[in-house]
Coordinates of C-alpha atoms and ligand atoms in Angstrom, one line a residue:
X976 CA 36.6 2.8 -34.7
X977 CA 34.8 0.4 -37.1
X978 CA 32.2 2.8 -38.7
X979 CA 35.7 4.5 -40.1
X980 CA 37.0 1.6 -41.4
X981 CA 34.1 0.4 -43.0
X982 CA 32.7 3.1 -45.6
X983 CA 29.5 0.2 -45.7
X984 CA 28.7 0.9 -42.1
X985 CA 26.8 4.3 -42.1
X986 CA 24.7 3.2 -39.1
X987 CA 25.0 4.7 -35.9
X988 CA 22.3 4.2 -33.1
X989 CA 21.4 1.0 -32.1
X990 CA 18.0 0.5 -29.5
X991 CA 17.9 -2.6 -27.7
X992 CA 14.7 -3.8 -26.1
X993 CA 14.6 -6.5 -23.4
X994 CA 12.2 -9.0 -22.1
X995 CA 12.5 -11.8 -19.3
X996 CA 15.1 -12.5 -17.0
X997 CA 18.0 -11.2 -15.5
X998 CA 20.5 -13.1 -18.4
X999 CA 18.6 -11.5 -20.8
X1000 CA 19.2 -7.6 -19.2
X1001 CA 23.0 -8.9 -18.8
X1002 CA 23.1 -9.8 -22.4
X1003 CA 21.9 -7.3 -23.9
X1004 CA 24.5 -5.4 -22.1
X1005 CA 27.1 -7.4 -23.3
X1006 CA 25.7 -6.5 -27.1
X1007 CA 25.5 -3.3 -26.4
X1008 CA 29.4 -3.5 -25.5
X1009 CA 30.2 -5.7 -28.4
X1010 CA 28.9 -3.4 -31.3
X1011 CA 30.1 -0.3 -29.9
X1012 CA 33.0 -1.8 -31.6
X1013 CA 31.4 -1.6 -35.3
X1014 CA 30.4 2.5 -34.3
X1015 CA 27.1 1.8 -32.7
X1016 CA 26.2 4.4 -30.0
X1017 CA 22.8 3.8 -27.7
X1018 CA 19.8 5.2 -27.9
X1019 CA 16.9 5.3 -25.6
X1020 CA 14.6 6.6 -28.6
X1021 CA 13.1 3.9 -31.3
X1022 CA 12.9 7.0 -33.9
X1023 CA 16.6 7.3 -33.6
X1024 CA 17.6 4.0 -34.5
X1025 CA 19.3 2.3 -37.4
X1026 CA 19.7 -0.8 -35.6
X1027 CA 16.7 -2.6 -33.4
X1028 CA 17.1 -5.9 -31.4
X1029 CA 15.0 -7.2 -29.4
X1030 CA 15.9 -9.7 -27.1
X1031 CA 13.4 -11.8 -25.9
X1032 CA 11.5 -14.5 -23.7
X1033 CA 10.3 -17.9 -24.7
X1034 CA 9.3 -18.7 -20.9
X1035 CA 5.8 -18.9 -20.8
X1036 CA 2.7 -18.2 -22.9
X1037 CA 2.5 -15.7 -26.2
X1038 CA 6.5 -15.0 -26.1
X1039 CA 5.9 -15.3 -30.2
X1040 CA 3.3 -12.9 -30.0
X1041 CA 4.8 -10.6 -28.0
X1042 CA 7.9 -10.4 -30.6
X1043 CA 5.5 -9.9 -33.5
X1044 CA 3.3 -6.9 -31.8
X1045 CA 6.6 -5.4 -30.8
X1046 CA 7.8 -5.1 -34.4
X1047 CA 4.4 -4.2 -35.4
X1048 CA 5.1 -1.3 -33.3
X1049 CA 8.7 -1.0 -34.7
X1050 CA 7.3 -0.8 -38.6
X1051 CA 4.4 1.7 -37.4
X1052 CA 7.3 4.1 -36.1
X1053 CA 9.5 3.7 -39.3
X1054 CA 6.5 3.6 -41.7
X1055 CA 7.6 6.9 -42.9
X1056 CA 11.2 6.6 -42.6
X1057 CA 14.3 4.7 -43.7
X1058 CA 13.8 0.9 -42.0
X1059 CA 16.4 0.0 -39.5
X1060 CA 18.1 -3.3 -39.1
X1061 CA 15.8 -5.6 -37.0
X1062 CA 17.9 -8.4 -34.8
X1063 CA 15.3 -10.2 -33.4
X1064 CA 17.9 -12.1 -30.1
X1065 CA 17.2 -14.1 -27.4
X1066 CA 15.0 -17.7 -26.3
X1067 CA 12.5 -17.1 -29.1
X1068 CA 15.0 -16.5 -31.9
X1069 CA 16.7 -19.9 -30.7
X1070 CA 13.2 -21.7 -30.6
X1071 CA 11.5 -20.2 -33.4
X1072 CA 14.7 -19.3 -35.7
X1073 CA 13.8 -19.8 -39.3
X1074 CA 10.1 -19.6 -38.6
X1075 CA 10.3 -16.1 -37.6
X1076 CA 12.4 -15.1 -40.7
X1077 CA 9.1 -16.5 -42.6
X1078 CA 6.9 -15.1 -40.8
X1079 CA 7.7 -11.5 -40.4
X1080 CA 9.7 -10.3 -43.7
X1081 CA 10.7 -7.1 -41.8
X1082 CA 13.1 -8.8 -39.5
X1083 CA 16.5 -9.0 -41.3
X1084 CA 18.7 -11.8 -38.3
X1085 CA 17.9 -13.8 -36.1
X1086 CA 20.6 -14.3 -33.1
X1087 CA 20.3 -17.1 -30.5
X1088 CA 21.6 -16.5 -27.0
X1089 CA 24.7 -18.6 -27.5
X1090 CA 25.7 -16.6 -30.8
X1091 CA 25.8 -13.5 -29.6
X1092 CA 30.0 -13.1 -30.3
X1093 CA 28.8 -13.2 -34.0
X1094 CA 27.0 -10.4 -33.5
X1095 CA 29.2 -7.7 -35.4
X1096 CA 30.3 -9.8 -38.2
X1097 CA 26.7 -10.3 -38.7
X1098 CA 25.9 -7.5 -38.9
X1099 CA 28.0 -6.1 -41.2
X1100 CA 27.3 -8.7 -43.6
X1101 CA 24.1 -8.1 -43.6
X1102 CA 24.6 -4.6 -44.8
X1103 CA 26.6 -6.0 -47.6
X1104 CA 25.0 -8.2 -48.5
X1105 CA 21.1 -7.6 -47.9
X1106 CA 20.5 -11.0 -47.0
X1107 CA 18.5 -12.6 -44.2
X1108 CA 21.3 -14.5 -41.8
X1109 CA 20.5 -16.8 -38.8
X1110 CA 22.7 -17.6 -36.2
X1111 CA 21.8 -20.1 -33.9
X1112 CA 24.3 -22.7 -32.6
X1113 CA 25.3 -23.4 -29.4
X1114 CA 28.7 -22.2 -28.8
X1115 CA 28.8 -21.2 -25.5
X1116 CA 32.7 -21.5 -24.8
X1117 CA 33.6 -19.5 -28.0
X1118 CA 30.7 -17.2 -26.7
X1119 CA 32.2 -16.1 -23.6
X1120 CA 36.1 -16.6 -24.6
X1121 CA 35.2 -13.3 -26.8
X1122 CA 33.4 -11.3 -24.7
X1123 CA 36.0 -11.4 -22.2
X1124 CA 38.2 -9.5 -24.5
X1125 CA 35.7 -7.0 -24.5
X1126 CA 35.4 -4.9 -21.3
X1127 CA 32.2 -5.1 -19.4
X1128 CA 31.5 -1.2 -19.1
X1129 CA 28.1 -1.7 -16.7
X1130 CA 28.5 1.3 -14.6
X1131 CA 25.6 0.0 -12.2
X1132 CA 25.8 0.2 -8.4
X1133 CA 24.2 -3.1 -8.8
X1134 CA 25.3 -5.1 -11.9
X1135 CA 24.9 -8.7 -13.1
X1136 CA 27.5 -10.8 -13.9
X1137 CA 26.9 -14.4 -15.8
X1138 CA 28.9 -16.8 -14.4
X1139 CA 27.0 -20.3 -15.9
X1140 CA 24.5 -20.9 -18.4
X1141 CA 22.2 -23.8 -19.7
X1142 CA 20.3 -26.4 -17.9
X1143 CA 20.6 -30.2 -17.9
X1144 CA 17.9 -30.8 -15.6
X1145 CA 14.7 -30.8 -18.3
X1146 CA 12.0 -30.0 -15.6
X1147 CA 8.7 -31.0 -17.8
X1148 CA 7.0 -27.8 -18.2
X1149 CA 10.2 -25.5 -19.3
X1150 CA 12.2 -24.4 -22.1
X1151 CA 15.4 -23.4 -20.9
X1152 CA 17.2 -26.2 -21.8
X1153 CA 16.1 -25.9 -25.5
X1154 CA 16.4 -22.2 -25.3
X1155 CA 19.8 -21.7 -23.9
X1156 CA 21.3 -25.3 -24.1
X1157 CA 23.5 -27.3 -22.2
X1158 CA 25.4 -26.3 -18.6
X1159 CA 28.2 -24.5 -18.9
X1160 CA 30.4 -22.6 -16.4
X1161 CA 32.7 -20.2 -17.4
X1162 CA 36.6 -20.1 -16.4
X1163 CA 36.7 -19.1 -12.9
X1164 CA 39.8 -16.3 -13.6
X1165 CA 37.5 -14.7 -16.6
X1166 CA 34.8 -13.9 -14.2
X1167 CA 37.1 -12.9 -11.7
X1168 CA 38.3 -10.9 -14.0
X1169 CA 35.0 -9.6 -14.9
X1170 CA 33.8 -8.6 -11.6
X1171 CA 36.8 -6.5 -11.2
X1172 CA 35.9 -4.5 -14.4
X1173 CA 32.1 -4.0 -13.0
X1174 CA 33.4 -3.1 -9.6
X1175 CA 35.9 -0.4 -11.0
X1176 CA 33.1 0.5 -13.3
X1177 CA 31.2 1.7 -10.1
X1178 CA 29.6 -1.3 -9.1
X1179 CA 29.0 -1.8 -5.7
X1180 CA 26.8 -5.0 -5.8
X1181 CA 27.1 -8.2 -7.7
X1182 CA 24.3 -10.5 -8.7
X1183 CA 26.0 -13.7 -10.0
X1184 CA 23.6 -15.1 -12.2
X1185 CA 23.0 -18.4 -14.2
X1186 CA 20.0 -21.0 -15.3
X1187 CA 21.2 -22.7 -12.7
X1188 CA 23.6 -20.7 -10.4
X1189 CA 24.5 -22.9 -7.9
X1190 CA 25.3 -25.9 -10.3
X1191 CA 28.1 -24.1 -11.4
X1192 CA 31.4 -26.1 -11.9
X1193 CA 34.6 -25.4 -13.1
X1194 CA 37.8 -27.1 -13.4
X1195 CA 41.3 -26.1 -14.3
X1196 CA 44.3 -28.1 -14.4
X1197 CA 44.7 -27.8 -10.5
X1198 CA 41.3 -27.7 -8.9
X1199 CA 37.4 -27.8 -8.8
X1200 CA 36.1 -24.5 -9.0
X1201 CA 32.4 -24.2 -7.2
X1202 CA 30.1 -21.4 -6.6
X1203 CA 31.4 -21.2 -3.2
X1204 CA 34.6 -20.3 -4.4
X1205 CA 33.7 -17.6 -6.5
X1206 CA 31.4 -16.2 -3.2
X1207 CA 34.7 -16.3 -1.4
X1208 CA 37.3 -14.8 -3.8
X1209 CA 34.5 -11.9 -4.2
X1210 CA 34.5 -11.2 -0.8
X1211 CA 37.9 -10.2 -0.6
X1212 CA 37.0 -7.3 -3.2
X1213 CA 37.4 -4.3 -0.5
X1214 CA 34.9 -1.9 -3.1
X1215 CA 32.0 -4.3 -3.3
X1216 CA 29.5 -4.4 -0.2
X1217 CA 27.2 -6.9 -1.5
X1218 CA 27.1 -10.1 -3.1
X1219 CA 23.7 -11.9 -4.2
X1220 CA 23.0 -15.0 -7.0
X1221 CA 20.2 -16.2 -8.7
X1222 CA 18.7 -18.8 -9.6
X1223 CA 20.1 -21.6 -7.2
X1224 CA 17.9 -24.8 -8.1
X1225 CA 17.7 -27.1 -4.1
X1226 CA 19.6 -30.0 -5.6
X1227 CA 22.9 -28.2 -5.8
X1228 CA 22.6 -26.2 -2.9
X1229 CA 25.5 -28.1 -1.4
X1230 CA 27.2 -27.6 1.8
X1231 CA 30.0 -26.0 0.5
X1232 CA 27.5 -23.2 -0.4
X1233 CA 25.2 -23.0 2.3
X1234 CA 28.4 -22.9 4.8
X1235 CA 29.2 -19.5 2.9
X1236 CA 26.4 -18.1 5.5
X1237 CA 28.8 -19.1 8.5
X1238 CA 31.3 -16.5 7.7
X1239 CA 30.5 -14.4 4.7
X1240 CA 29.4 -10.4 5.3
X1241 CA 29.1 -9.7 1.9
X1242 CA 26.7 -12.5 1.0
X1243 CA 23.1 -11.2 1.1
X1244 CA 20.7 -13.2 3.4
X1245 CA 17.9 -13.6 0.6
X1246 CA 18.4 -16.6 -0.6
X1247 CA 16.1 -17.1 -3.6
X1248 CA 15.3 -21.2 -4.1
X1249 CA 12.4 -21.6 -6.1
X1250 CA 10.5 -24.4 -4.8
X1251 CA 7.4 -24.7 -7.6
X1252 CA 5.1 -27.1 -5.8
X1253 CA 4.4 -27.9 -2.4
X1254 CA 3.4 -31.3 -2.7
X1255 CA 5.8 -34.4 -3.8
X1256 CA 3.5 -35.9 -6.3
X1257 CA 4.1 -32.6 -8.6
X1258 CA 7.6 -32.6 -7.9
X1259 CA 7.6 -35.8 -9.1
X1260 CA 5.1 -35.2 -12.3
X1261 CA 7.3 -31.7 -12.6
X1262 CA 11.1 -33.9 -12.7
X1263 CA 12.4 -31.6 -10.2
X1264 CA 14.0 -34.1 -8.7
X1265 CA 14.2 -33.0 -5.3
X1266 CA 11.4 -33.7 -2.5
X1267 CA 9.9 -31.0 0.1
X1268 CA 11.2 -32.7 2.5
X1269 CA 15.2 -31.9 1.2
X1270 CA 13.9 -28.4 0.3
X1271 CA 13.1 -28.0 4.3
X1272 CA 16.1 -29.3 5.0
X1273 CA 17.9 -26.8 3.1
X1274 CA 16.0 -24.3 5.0
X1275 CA 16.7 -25.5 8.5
X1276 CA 20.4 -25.6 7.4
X1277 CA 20.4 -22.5 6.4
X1278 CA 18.3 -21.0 9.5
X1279 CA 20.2 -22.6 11.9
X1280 CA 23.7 -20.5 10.4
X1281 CA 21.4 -17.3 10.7
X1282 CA 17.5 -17.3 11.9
X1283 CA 17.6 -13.7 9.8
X1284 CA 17.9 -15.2 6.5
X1285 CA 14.6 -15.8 4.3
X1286 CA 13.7 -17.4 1.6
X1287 CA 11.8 -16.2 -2.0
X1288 CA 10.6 -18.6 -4.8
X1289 CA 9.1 -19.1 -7.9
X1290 CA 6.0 -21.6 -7.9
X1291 CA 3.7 -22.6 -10.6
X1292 CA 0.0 -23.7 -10.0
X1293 CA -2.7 -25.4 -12.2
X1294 CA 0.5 -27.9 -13.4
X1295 CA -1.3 -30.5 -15.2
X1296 CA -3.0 -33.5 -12.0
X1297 CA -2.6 -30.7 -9.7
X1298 CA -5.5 -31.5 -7.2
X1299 CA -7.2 -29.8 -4.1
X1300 CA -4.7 -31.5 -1.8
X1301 CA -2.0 -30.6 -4.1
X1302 CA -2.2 -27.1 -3.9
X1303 CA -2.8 -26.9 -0.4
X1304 CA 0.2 -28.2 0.2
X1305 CA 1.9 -25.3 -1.7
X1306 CA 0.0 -22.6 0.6
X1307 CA 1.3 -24.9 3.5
X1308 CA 4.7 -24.3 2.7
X1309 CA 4.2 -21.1 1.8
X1310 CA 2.9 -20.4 5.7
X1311 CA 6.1 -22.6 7.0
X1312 CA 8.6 -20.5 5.1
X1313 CA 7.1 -17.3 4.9
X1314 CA 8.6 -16.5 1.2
X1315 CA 9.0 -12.9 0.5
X1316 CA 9.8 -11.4 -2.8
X1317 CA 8.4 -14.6 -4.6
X1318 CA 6.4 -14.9 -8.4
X1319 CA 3.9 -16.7 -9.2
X1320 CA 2.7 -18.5 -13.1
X1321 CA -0.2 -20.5 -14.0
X1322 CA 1.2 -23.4 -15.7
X1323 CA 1.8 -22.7 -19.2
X1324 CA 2.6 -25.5 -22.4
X1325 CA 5.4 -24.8 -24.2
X1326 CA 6.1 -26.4 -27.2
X1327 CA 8.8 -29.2 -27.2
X1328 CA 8.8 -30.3 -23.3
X1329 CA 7.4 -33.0 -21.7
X1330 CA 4.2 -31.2 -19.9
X1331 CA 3.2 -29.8 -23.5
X1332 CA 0.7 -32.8 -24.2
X1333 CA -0.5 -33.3 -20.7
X1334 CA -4.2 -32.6 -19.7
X1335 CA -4.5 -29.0 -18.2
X1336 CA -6.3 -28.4 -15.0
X1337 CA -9.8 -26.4 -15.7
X1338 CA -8.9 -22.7 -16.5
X1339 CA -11.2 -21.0 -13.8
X1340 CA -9.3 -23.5 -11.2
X1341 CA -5.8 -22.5 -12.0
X1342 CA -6.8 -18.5 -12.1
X1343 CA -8.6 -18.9 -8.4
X1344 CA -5.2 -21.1 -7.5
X1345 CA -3.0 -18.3 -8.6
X1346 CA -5.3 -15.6 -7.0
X1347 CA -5.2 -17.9 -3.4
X1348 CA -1.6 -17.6 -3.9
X1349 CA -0.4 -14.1 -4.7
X1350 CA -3.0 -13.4 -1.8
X1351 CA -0.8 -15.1 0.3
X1352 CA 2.6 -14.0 -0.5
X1353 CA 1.8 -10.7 -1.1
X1354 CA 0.1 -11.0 3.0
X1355 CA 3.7 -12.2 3.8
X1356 CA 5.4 -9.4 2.1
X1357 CA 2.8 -6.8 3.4
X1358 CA 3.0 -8.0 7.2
X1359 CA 6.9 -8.2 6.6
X1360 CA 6.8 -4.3 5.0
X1361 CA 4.4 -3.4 8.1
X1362 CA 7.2 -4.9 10.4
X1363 CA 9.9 -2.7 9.4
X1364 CA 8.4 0.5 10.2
X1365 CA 10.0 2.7 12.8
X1366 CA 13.2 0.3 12.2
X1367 CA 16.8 1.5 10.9
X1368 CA 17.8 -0.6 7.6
X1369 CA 21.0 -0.9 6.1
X1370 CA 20.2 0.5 2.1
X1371 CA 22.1 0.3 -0.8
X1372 CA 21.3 3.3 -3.0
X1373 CA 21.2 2.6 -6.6
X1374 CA 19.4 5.3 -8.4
X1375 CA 17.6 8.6 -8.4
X1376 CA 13.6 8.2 -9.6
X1377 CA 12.5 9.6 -12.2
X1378 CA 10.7 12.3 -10.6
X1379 CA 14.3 13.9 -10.3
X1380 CA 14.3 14.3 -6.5
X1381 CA 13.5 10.7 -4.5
X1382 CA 16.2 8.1 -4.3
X1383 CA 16.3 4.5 -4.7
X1384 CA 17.8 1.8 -3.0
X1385 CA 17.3 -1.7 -1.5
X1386 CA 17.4 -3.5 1.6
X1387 CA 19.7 -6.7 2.2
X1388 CA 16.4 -8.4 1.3
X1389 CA 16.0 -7.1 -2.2
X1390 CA 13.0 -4.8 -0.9
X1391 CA 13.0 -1.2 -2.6
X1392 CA 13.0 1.7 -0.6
X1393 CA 12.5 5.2 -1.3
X1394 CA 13.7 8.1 -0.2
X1395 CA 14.9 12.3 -0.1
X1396 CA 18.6 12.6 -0.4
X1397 CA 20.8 14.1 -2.1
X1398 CA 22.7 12.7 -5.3
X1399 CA 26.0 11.8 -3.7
X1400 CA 24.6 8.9 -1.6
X1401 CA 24.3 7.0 -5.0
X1402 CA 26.8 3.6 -4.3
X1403 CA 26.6 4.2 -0.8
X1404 CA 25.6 2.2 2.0
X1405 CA 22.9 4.7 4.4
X1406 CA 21.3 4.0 7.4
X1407 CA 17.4 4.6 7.2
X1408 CA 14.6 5.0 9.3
X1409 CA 11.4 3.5 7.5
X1410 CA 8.6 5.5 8.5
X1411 CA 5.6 4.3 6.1
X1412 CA 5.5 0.9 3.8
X1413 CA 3.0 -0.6 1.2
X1414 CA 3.2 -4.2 -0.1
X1415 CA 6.3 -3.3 -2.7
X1416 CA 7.9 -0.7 -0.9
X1417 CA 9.2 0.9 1.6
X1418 CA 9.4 4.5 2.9
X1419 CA 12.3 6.1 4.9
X1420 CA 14.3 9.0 6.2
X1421 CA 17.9 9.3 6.3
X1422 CA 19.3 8.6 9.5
X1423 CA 23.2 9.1 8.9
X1424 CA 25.9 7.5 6.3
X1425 CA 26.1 4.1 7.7
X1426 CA 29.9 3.9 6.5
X1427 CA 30.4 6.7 8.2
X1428 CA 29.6 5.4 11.4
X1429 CA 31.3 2.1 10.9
X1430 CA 35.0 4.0 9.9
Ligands
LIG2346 N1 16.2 -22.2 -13.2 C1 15.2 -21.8 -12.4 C2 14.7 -22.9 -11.6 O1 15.2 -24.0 -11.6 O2 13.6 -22.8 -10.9 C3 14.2 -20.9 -13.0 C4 14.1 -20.7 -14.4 S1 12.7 -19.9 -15.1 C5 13.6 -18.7 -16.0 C6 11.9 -18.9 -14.0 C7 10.6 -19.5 -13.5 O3 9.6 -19.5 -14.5 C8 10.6 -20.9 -13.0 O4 11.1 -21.0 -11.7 C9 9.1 -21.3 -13.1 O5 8.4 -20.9 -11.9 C10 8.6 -20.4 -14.2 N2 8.3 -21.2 -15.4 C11 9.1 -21.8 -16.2 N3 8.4 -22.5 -17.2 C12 7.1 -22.3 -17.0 C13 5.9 -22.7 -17.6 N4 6.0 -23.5 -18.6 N5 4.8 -22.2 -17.1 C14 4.7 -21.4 -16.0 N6 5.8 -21.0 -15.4 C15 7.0 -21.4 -15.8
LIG2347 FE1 14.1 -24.7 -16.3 FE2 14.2 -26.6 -14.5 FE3 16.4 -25.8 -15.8 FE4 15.3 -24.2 -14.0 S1 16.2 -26.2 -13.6 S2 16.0 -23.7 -16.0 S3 13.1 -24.6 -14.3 S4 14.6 -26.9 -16.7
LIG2348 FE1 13.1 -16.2 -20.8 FE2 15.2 -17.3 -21.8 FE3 15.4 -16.1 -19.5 S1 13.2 -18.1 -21.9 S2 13.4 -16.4 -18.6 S3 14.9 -15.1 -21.4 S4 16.5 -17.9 -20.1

């Protein structure tokens, strides 16, 4: 290995923290893959480290201070010991880059999302050198050419896989775009490829993920590659039970996609579609360039292929000339769909977009909004919880808890359950009767080994 090679490189432990999304948990992943190269072995222990990163969020409000408290934390812990290498990764390090370097003389580089297959020789010059270093283009392609020489050794039952990244669409009010750059979409072979290393890896589950999932777009010398195909070609994978993606923005939800439903088992009938606002006028003001009547369309497509599937979102309230009407419209939908699993964000300026400068709606107004509304979905997802009791689900069991003896696993509709059993139903499909069930989770017994049955 490296650390032989390379008298320079006494370091051993690295310690990755991760905020935000589901990219970010896949990528640090994929770091933690690529240095293993250079010698580095994990640790789940700060005081063991001679290598931090944190990877972080830019998405809404205090991301920066967030990353400054954290290595606040990280210099408290080392105050007494040799200093590790700090990597500050992720959105902020790609906003912020330089700044941070100023700001905060104990962080030694600064990585950006679309650098991180420079990680290693950054690293080691680093220690050679003792200088600062910033990496922070956008080099997407050369990105994930190299890290599909390295194999992806997730060993999840459920595991992400990044198939596009980036945004074109500049919705007002978000970063992304600046954060993680343009769309791209990897070759369809390399994360075919991919899937089958995370599926012999143990993976029985795979979330496709990207900024915008469902915009994804490949081509090859012969043909168009779409998400569709990719939802196909995994289907044929006899190890894998389930297939999900996220996030799917409504203006690519094409037919291709949604006629997936008419014949896929695999394909998970959660479909997760944030929506934002219920009301035109802030779809408009928001450049989301859909309406809510396409959204509902979407829906009653969807529906009519199976009345079982449902819908979460993400939705954002107190967005700057949000009114009264507005926002009633947004609770209206709410009670059409009946969204499960869904978030919720006051609207929050970040530096750079469009919505940065705009007005903000009164501060007490946009906390009772938000209040009204987590009210509401969290009615939906309790009444939905309630209706599953005495009811045998289909679960996926992904983990023991950490009291040592429960189990954990999910429904088809994302919703944890928990459970006695024994260790061997990890990666297994069970049947389960749920006898109790609060707003997050549900409660069940073991009725048999669903596969079981089904052989
Ligand atoms: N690409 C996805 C889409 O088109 O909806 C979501 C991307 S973002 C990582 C996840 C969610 O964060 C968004 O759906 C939005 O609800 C929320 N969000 C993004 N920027 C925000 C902001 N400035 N203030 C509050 N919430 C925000
Ligand atoms: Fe952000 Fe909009 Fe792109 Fe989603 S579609 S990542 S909300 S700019
Ligand atoms: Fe946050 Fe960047 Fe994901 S801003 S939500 S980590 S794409």
């Amino acid at each position: 290995m490296g650390l032989k090679k390379n008298p320079n490189l006494m370091l051993k432990k690295i310690f990755i923290k991760t905020f935000g999304c589901q990219m970010n948990e896949y990528d640090s992943n994929r770091i933690f893959d690529t240095v293993k190269k250079i010698g580095f072995e994990k640790t789940d222990k700060y005081e063991d480290a001679n290598c931090y990163i944190l990877n972080t969020c830019h998405i809404r409000d205090k991301a920066k201070e967030k990353v400054y408290h954290e290595i606040g934390r990280v210099k408290k812990i080392f105050r007494s010991k040799k200093k590790p290498i700090v990597i500050v990764a992720g959105c902020v390090a790609q906003a912020e880059n330089q700044e941070i370097l100023k700001r905060e003389p104990y962080i030694d580089i600064i990585i950006g999302p679309q650098s991180y297959h420079k990680i290693n020789e950054t690293i080691e010059r680093y220690i050679k050198k003792k200088k600062k270093e910033e990496e922070t283009e956008f080099d997407t392609i050369s990105k994930f050419n190299y890290l599909s020489k390295i194999k992806n050794q997730d060993s999840k039952v459920s595991s992400f896989l990044t198939i596009q990244e980036g945004c074109d669409k500049f919705c007002h009010f978000c970063v992304v775009p600046y954060t993680r750059g343009p769309e791209y979409s990897r070759p369809f072979n390399q994360i075919i490829n991919e899937a089958k290393e995370i599926v012999q890896s143990g993976a029985k589950e795979i979330i496709l993920l990207g900024q915008n999932v469902n915009a994804y777009s490949y081509r090859d010398e012969n043909r168009k590659f779409r998400l569709s195909d990719i939802l196909i070609e995994l289907e044929n994978f006899s190890e894998l039970e389930r297939i999900r993606y996220t996030t799917s923005h409504p203006k690519d939800m094409t037919d291709d996609l949604i006629n997936v439903y008419k014949k896929s088992i695999k394909l998970m009938p959660l479909v997760h579609l944030p929506v934002q606002s219920g009301s035109n006028k802030i779809l408009k003001l928001m450049n989301r360039k859909h309406t809510i009547e396409e959204y509902l369309l979407i829906y009653e497509k969807l529906k009519k292929i199976n009345p079982n599937i449902e819908f979460s979102s993400d939705f954002i309230v107190g967005y700057p000339e949000e009114n009264d009407d507005d926002f009633s419209q947004t609770i209206k939908l709410i009670e059409k769909v009946k969204f499960t699993n869904s978030y919720s964000f006051i609207f929050s300026p970040r530096p750079g977009t469009v919505a940065a400068g705009h007005e903000l709606v009164d501060k007490k107004k946009s906390k009772e909004r938000l209040e009204k509304i987590q009210k509401k979905l969290f009615e939906n997802q309790l009444n939905k919880n309630k209706s599953l009791e005495g009811k045998i689900l289909k679960v996926l069991v992904e983990n023991q808890m950490k009291d040592g003896i429960k189990l954990f696993g999910r429904t088809e509709y994302m919703t944890p359950v928990i459970f006695d059993g024994s260790f061997d139903y990890i990666g297994k499909i069970i049947k389960l009767e749920i006898k109790s069930s609060n707003q997050n989770s549900l409660f069940g017994i073991i009725k048999e080994n669903y596969k079981k049955k089904v052989a």
